[in-house]
Coordinates of C-alpha atoms in Angstrom, one line a residue:
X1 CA 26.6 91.2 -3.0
X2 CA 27.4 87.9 -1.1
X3 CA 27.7 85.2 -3.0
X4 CA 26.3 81.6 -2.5
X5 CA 30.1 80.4 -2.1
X6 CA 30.6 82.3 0.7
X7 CA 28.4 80.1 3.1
X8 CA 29.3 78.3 6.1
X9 CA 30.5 74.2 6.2
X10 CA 29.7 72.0 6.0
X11 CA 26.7 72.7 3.4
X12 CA 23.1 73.0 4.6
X13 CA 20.7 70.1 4.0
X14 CA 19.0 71.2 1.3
X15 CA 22.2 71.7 -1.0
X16 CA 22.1 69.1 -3.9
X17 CA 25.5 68.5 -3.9
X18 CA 25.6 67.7 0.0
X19 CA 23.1 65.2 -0.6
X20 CA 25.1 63.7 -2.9
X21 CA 28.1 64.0 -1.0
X22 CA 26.6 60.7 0.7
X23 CA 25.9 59.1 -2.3
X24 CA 27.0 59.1 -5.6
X25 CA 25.1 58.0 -8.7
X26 CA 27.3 56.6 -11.5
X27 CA 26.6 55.8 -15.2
X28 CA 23.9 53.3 -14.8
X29 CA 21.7 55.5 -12.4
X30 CA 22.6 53.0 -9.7
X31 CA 23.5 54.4 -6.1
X32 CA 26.8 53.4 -4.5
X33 CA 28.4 55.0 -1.0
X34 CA 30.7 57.5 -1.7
X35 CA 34.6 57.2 -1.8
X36 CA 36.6 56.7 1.3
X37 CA 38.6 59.6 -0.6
X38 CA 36.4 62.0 -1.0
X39 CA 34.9 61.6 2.4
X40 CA 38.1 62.2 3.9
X41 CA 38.6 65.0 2.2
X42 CA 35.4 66.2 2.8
X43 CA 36.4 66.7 6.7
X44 CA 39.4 69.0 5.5
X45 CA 37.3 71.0 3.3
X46 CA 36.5 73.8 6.0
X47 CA 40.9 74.1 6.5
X48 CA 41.3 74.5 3.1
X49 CA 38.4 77.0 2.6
X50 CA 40.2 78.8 5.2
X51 CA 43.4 78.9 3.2
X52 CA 41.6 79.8 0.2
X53 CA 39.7 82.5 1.9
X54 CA 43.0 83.8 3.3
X55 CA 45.4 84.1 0.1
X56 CA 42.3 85.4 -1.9
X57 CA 41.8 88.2 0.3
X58 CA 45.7 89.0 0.0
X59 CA 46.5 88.3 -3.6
X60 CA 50.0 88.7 -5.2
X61 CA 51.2 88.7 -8.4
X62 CA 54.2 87.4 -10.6
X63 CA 57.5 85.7 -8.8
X64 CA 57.7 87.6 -5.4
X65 CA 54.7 86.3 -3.2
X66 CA 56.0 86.2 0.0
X67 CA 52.1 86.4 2.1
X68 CA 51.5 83.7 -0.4
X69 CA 54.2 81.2 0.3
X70 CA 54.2 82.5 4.2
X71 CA 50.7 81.0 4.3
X72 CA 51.5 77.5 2.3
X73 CA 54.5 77.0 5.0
X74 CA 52.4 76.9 7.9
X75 CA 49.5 75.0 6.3
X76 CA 52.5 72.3 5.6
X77 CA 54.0 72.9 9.1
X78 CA 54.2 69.5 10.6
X79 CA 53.2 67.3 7.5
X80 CA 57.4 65.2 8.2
X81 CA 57.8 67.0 4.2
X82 CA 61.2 67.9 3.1
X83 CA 60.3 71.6 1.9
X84 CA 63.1 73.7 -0.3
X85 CA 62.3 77.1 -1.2
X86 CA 63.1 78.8 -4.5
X87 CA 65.7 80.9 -5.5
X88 CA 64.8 83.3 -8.5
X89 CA 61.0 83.5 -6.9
X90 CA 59.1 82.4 -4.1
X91 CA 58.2 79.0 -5.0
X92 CA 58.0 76.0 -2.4
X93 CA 58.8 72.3 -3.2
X94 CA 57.9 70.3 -0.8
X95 CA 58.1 66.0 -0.3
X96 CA 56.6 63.7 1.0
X97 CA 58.6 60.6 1.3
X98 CA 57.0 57.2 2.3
X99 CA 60.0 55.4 3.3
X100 CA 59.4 53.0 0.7
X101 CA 60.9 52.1 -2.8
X102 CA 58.9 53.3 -6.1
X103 CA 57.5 55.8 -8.2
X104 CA 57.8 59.2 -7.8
X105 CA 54.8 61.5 -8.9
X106 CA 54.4 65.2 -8.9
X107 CA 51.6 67.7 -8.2
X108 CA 51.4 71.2 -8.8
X109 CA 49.2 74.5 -8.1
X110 CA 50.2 78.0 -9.0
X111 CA 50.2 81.0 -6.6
X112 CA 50.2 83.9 -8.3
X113 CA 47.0 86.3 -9.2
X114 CA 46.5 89.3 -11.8
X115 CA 46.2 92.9 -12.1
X116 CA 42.9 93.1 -12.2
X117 CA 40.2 94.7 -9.7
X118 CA 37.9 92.6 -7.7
X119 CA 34.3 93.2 -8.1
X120 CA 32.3 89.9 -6.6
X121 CA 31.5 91.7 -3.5
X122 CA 32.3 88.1 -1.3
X123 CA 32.8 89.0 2.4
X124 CA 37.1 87.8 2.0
X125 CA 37.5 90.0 -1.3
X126 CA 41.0 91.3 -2.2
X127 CA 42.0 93.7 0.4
X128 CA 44.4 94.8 -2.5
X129 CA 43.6 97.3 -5.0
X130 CA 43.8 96.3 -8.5
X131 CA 45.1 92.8 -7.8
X132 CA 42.4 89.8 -7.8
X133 CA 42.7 85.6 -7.3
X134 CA 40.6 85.8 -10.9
X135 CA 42.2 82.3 -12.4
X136 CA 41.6 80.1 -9.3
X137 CA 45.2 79.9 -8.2
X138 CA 44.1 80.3 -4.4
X139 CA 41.9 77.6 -5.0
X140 CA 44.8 75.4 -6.4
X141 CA 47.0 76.0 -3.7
X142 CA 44.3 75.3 -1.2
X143 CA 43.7 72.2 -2.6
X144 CA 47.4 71.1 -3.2
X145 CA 47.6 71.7 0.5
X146 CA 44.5 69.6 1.3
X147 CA 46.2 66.9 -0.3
X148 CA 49.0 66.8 1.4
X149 CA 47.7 66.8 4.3
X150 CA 45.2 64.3 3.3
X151 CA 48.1 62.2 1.3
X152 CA 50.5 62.2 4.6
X153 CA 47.9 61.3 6.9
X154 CA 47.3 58.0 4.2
X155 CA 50.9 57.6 4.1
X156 CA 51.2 54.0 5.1
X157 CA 49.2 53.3 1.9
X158 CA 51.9 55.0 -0.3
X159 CA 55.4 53.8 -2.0
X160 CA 57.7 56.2 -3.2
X161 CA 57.3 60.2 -3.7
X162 CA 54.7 62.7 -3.8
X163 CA 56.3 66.2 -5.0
X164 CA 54.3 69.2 -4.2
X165 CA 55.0 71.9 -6.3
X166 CA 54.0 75.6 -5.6
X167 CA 54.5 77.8 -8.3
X168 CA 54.7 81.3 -8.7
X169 CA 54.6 83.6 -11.9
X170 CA 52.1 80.9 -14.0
X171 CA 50.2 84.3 -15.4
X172 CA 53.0 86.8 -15.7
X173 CA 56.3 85.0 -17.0
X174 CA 56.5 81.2 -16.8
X175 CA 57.5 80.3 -13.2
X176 CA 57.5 76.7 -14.3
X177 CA 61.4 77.1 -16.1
X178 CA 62.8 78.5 -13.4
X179 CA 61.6 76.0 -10.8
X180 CA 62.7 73.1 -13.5
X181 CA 66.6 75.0 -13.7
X182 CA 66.3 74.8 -9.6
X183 CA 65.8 71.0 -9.9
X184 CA 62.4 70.2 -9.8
X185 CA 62.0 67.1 -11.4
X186 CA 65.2 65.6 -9.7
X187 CA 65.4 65.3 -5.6
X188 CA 68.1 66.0 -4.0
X189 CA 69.0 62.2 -3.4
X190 CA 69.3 61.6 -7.3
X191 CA 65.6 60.5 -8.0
X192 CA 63.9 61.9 -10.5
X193 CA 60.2 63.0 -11.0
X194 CA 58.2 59.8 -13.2
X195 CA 55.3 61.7 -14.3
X196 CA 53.1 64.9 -13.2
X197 CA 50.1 66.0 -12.2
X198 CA 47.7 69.5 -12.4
X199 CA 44.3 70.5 -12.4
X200 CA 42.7 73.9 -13.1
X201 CA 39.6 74.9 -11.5
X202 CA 36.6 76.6 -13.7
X203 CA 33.3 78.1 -13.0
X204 CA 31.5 77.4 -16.6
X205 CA 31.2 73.7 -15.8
X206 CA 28.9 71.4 -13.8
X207 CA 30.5 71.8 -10.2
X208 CA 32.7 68.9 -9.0
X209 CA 33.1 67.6 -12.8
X210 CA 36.4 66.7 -14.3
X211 CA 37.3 67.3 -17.7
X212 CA 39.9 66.0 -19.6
X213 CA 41.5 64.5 -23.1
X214 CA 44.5 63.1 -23.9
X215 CA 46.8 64.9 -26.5
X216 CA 47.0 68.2 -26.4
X217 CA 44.4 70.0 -23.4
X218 CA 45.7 73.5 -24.2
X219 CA 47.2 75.2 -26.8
X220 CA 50.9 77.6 -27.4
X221 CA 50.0 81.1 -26.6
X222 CA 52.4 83.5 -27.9
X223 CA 52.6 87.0 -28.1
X224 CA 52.3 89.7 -31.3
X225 CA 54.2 93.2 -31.3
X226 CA 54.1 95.4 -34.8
X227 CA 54.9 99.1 -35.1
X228 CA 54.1 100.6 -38.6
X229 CA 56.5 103.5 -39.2
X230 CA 55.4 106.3 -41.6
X231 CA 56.3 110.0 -41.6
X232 CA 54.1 112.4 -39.2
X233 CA 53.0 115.8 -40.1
X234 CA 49.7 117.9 -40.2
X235 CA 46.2 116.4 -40.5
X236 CA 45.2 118.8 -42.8
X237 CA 48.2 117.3 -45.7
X238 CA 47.5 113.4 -45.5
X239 CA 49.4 113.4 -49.3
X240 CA 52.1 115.0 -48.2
X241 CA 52.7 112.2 -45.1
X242 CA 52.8 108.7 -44.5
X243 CA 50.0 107.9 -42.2
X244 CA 50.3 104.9 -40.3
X245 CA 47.4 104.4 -39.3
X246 CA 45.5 103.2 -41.8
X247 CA 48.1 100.8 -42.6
X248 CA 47.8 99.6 -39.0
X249 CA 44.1 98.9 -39.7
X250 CA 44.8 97.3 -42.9
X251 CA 47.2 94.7 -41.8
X252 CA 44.8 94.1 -38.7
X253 CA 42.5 92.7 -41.7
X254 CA 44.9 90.9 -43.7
X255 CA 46.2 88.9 -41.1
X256 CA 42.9 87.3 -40.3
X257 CA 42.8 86.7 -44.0
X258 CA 45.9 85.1 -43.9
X259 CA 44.7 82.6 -40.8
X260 CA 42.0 81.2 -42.8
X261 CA 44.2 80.7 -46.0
X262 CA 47.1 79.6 -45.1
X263 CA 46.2 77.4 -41.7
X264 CA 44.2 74.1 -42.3
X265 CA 41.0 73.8 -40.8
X266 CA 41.8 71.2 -39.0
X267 CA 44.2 72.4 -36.8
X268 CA 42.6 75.4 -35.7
X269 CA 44.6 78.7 -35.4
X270 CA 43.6 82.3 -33.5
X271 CA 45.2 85.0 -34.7
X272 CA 43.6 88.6 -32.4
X273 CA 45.0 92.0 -32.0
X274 CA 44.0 93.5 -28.9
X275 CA 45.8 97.0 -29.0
X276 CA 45.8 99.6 -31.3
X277 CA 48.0 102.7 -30.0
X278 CA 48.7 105.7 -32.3
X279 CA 48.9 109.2 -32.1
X280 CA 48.5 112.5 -29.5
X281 CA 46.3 114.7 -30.7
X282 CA 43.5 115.2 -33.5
X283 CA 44.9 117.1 -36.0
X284 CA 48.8 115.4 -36.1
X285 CA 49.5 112.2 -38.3
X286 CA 51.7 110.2 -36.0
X287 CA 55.1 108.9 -37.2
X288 CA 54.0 105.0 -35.6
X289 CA 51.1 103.5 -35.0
X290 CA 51.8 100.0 -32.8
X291 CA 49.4 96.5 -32.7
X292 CA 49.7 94.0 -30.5
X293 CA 47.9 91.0 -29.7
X294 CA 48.3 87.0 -29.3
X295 CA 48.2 83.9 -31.5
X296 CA 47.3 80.3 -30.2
X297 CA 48.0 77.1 -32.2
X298 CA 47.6 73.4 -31.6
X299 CA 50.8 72.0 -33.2
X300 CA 53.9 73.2 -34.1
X301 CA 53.7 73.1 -37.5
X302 CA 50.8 75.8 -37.7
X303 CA 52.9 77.8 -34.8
X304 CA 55.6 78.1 -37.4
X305 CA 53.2 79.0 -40.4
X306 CA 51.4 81.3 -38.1
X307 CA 54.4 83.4 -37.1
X308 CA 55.9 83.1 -40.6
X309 CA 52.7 84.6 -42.2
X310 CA 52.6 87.2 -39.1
X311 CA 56.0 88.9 -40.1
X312 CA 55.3 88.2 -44.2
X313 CA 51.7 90.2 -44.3
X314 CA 52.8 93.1 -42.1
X315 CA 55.8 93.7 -44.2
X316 CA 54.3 93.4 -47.4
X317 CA 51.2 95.6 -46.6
X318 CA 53.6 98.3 -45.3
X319 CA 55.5 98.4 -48.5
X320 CA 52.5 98.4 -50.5
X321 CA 52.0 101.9 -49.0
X322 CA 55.7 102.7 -48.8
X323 CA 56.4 102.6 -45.3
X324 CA 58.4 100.0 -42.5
X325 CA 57.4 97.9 -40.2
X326 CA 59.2 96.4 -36.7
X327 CA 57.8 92.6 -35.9
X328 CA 58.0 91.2 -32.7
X329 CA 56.9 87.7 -31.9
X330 CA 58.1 86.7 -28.4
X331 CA 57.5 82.8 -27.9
X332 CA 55.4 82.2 -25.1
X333 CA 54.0 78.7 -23.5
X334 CA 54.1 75.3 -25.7
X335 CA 51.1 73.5 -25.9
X336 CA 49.9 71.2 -22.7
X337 CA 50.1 67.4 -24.1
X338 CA 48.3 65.0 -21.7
X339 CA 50.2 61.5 -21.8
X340 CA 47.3 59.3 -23.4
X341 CA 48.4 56.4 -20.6
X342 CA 48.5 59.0 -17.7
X343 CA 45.3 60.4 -19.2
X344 CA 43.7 57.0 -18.8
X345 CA 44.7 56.1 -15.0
X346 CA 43.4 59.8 -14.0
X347 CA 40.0 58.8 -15.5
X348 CA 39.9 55.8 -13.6
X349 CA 41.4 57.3 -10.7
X350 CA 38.2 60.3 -11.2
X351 CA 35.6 57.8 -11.8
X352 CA 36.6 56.1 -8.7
X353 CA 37.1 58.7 -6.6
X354 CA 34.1 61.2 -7.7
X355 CA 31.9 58.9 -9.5
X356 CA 32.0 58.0 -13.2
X357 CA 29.0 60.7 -14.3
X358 CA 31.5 63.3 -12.9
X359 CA 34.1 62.3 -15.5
X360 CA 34.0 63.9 -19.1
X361 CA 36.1 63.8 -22.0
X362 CA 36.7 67.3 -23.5
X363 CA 35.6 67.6 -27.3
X364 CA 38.5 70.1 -28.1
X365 CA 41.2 71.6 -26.5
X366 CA 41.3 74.9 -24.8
X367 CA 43.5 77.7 -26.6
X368 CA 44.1 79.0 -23.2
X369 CA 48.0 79.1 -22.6
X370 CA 49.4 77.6 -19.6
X371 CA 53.1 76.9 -18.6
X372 CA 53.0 73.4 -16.5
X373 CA 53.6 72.2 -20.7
X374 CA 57.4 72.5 -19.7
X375 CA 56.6 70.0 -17.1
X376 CA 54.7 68.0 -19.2
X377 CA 57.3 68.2 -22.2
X378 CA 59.8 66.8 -19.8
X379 CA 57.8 63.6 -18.2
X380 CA 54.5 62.0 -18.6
X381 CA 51.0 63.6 -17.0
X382 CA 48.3 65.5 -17.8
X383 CA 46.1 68.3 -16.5
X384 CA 42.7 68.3 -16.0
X385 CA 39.6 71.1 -15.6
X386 CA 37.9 70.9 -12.4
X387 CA 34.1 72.0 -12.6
X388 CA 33.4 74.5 -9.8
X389 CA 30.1 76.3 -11.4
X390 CA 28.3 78.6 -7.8
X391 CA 25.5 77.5 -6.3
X392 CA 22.2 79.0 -8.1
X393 CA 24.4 79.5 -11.6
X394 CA 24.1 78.1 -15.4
X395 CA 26.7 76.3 -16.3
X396 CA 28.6 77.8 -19.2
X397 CA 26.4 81.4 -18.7
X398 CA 28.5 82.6 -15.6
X399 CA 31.4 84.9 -15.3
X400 CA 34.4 82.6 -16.1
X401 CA 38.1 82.9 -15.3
X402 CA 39.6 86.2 -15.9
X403 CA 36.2 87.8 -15.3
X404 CA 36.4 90.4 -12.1
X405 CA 32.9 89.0 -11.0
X406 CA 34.3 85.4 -11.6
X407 CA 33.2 83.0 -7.9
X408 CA 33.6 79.3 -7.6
X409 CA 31.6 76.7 -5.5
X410 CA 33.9 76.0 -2.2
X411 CA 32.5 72.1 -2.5
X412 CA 34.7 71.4 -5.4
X413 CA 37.9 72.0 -3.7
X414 CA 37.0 68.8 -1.4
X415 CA 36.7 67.1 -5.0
X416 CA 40.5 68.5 -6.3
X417 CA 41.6 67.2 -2.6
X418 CA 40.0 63.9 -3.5
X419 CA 41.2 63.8 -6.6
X420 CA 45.1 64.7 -6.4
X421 CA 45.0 61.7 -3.7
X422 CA 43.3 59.4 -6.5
X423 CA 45.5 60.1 -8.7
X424 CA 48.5 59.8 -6.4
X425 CA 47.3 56.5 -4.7
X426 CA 47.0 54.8 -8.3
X427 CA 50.2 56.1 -9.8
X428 CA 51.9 54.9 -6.5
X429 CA 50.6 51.9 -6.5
X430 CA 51.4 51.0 -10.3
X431 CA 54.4 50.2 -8.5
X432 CA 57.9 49.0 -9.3
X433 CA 61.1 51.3 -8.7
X434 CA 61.3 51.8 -12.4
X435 CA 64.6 52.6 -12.5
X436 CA 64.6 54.7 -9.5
X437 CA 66.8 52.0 -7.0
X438 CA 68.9 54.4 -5.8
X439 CA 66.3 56.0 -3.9
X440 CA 67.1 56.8 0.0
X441 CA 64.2 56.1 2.1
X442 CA 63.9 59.0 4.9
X443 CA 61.8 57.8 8.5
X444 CA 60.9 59.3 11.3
X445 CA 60.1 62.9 10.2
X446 CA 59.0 65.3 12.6
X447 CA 58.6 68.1 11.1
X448 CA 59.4 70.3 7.9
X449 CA 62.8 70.3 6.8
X450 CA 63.0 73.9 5.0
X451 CA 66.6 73.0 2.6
X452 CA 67.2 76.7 0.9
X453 CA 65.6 80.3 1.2
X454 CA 65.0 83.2 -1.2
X455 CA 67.7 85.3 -1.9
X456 CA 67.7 89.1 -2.1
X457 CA 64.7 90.9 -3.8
X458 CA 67.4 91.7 -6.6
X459 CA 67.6 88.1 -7.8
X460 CA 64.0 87.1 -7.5
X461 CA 62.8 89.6 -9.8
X462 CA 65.4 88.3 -12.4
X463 CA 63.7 88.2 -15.5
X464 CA 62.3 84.6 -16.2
X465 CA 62.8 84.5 -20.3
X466 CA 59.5 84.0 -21.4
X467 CA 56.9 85.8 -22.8
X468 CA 54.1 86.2 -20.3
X469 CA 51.0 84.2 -22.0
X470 CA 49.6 82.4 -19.3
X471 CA 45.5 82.8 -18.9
X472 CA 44.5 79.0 -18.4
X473 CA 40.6 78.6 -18.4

């Protein structure tokens, strides 16, 4: 089927957002023009549809996206950015310098997409079989791109640095750590990164809406491995066997017992196993049977009694019944803490630039997992949700991210544009050189300067050393 997103620009008429795309209503009901911002980006929104149209249509997956990072180098082409490409995978860093002292704030998007067949039957559908932009991530980078573009053609409003960071491997291994042990958050003149930005687009809310808290936005998603060992032998003689399997099922049910005794209410624990594998045929008792699964937690004092209960109730079910068990728990992404100060200016910044009814304070935090927390555990920001809900849909009753039927409403991405400008022009102009007066102010860029390439195919799929836990809603 084709999907309401897939339609021309600019929107017809009779769209309710394009109407409002002249006005904007805030709190009060009152009607106010709309942002200088947002209108700008507005004009760029049929480039970075086009961008978005093209990496959807050829999606890659975990470090190595090559199409991916092709296509983000000539969007950039021209933009007087100092670009440096990554090492271990195929990131792109690219900065734009204003030639004058200050801060210096980073954005990011991630590339990558996930094994997962595409079934939305849009007209630019992955041409790839099995592999689907099913998280947004070609949105991101599309957007990230738009505001570049939008930020560089602004630039004489700007002091100090915009980093744009592309990353790789956010779903499948934690591109974020690498890209940090590359040197990120420094530049190559000695200045550091003074705080970050990110947002992630979703279809279940109002399109064009922001949502956001400060504290913690998502939580640590880490990763459950457990394989019973008994003693395999004929269906027929349970007694004279260990069967695993039921002691599989049985710890399966104790550990949700243990989530709801042993973690306080308050701080909110998940605890699922998603696998079950045991067995080859119906009338053998396997030797193994293996579980596997996820937990997410909001602090790190419920991680800890989390994965210390994980290992403590497998064991001792296993040796009620007389039988072994091998725990894994590979640690995958912290928690995403938003910078309560940070938090604050991109509300304002949102409110400004989108209108103040676009701008919503989350209740709770998501227990997605997503890995721009090493970012964030190494300098101020926060990440927001974008609303992208398709024309003709319910909010909240639509596929979501992840789903192989998820679509988005093109219109937002003109609002992420808009609003990793805001967000940049305010930070930017808080001003000051806060410490970074050793900064080298380049002029007179032309075009790109591309500083290091990928290496060999052997080094870039180097393991990255994290559990792969990275499904960000």
């Amino acid at each position: 089927m084709a999907s309401a997103t897939a339609a021309a620009h600019p929107p017809p008429e009779d769209d309710p957002f394009a109407v409002e795309a002249r006005v904007l209503i805030d709190g009060s009901g009152s009607v106010r023009p709309e942002s200088g911002l947002l209108a700008e980006a507005r004009k760029l929104l049929p480039d970075v549809v086009a961008l978005r149209r093209r990496i959807h249509s050829l999606p890659e997956v975990g470090a190595y996206l090559p199409r991916t990072q092709q296509a983000i180098l000539e969007a950039v082409d021209g933009l007087g950015l100092t670009v440096t490409l990554g090492r271990k995978l195929s990131s792109v860093v690219a900065v734009l310098d204003s030639g004058r002292p200050g801060r210096t704030l980073l954005l990011r998007a991630d590339m990558d997409a996930l094994l997962q067949q595409e079934n939305t039957g849009l007209a630019f559908a992955s041409q790839v079989p099995g592999v689907m932009h099913a998280c947004g991530h070609d949105a991101h980078t599309a957007m990230l791109v738009g505001a570049a573009r939008l930020l560089n053609a602004r630039r004489d409003r700007l002091t100090g640095r915009v980093v744009f960071m592309f990353q790789p491997a956010e779903e499948t291994g934690g591109g974020a750590l690498p890209m940090i042990e590359e040197g990120l958050l420094t530049l190559a003149d000695g200045t550091a990164v003074d705080a970050a930005f990110a947002l992630h687009i979703n279809a279940r809310n109002e399109t064009c809406t922001v949502h956001v808290r400060p504290g913690t936005q998502y939580a640590a998603a880490d990763l459950v491995r457990i394989t019973v060992r008994g003693r395999s032998g004929h269906a027929a003689g349970p007694h004279r066997v260990l069967d695993p399997v039921p002691v599989a099922c049985e710890i399966v049910q104790a550990l949700q017992t243990m989530i709801t005794r042993t973690v306080g209410i308050f701080e909110p624990a998940v605890l699922t196993i998603t696998t079950i594998r045991a067995g080859s045929a119906f009338n053998i008792i396997p030797e193994t049977a293996e579980l596997s699964g996820t937990y997410r937690t909001l602090s790190e004092a419920s991680r800890r009694t989390v994965r210390e209960g994980i290992t403590r109730v497998a064991e001792g079910v296993a040796a009620a019944h007389g039988m072994t068990v091998a725990v894994e728990l590979p640690e995958g992404y912290p928690t995403v803490q938003n910078d309560p100060a940070f938090t604050a200016l991109v509300r304002r910044a949102a409110a400004t630039a989108l209108g103040p009814s676009r701008v919503h304070e989350l209740p709770h935090p998501t227990m997605g997992g997503e890995d721009f927390s090493y970012v964030l555990q190494r300098v101020p920001g926060a990440m927001v949700f974008l609303g992208a809900c398709p024309p003709g849909g319910v909010p909240g009753k639509v596929p979501d991210n992840h789903s192989d039927r998820v679509l988005y409403d093109e219109e937002a991405l003109a609002a992420g544009v808009a609003l990793h400008c805001a967000v940049a022009e305010d930070f930017l102009r808080g001003g000051g050189n806060d410490g970074n007066k050793g900064n080298k102010a380049k002029k007179g860029n032309k075009g790109n300067k591309v500083k290091k390439e990928n290496k060999g195919k052997g080094e870039r799929r180097e393991a990255i050393g994290v559990a792969s836990t990275g499904d960000g809603d």
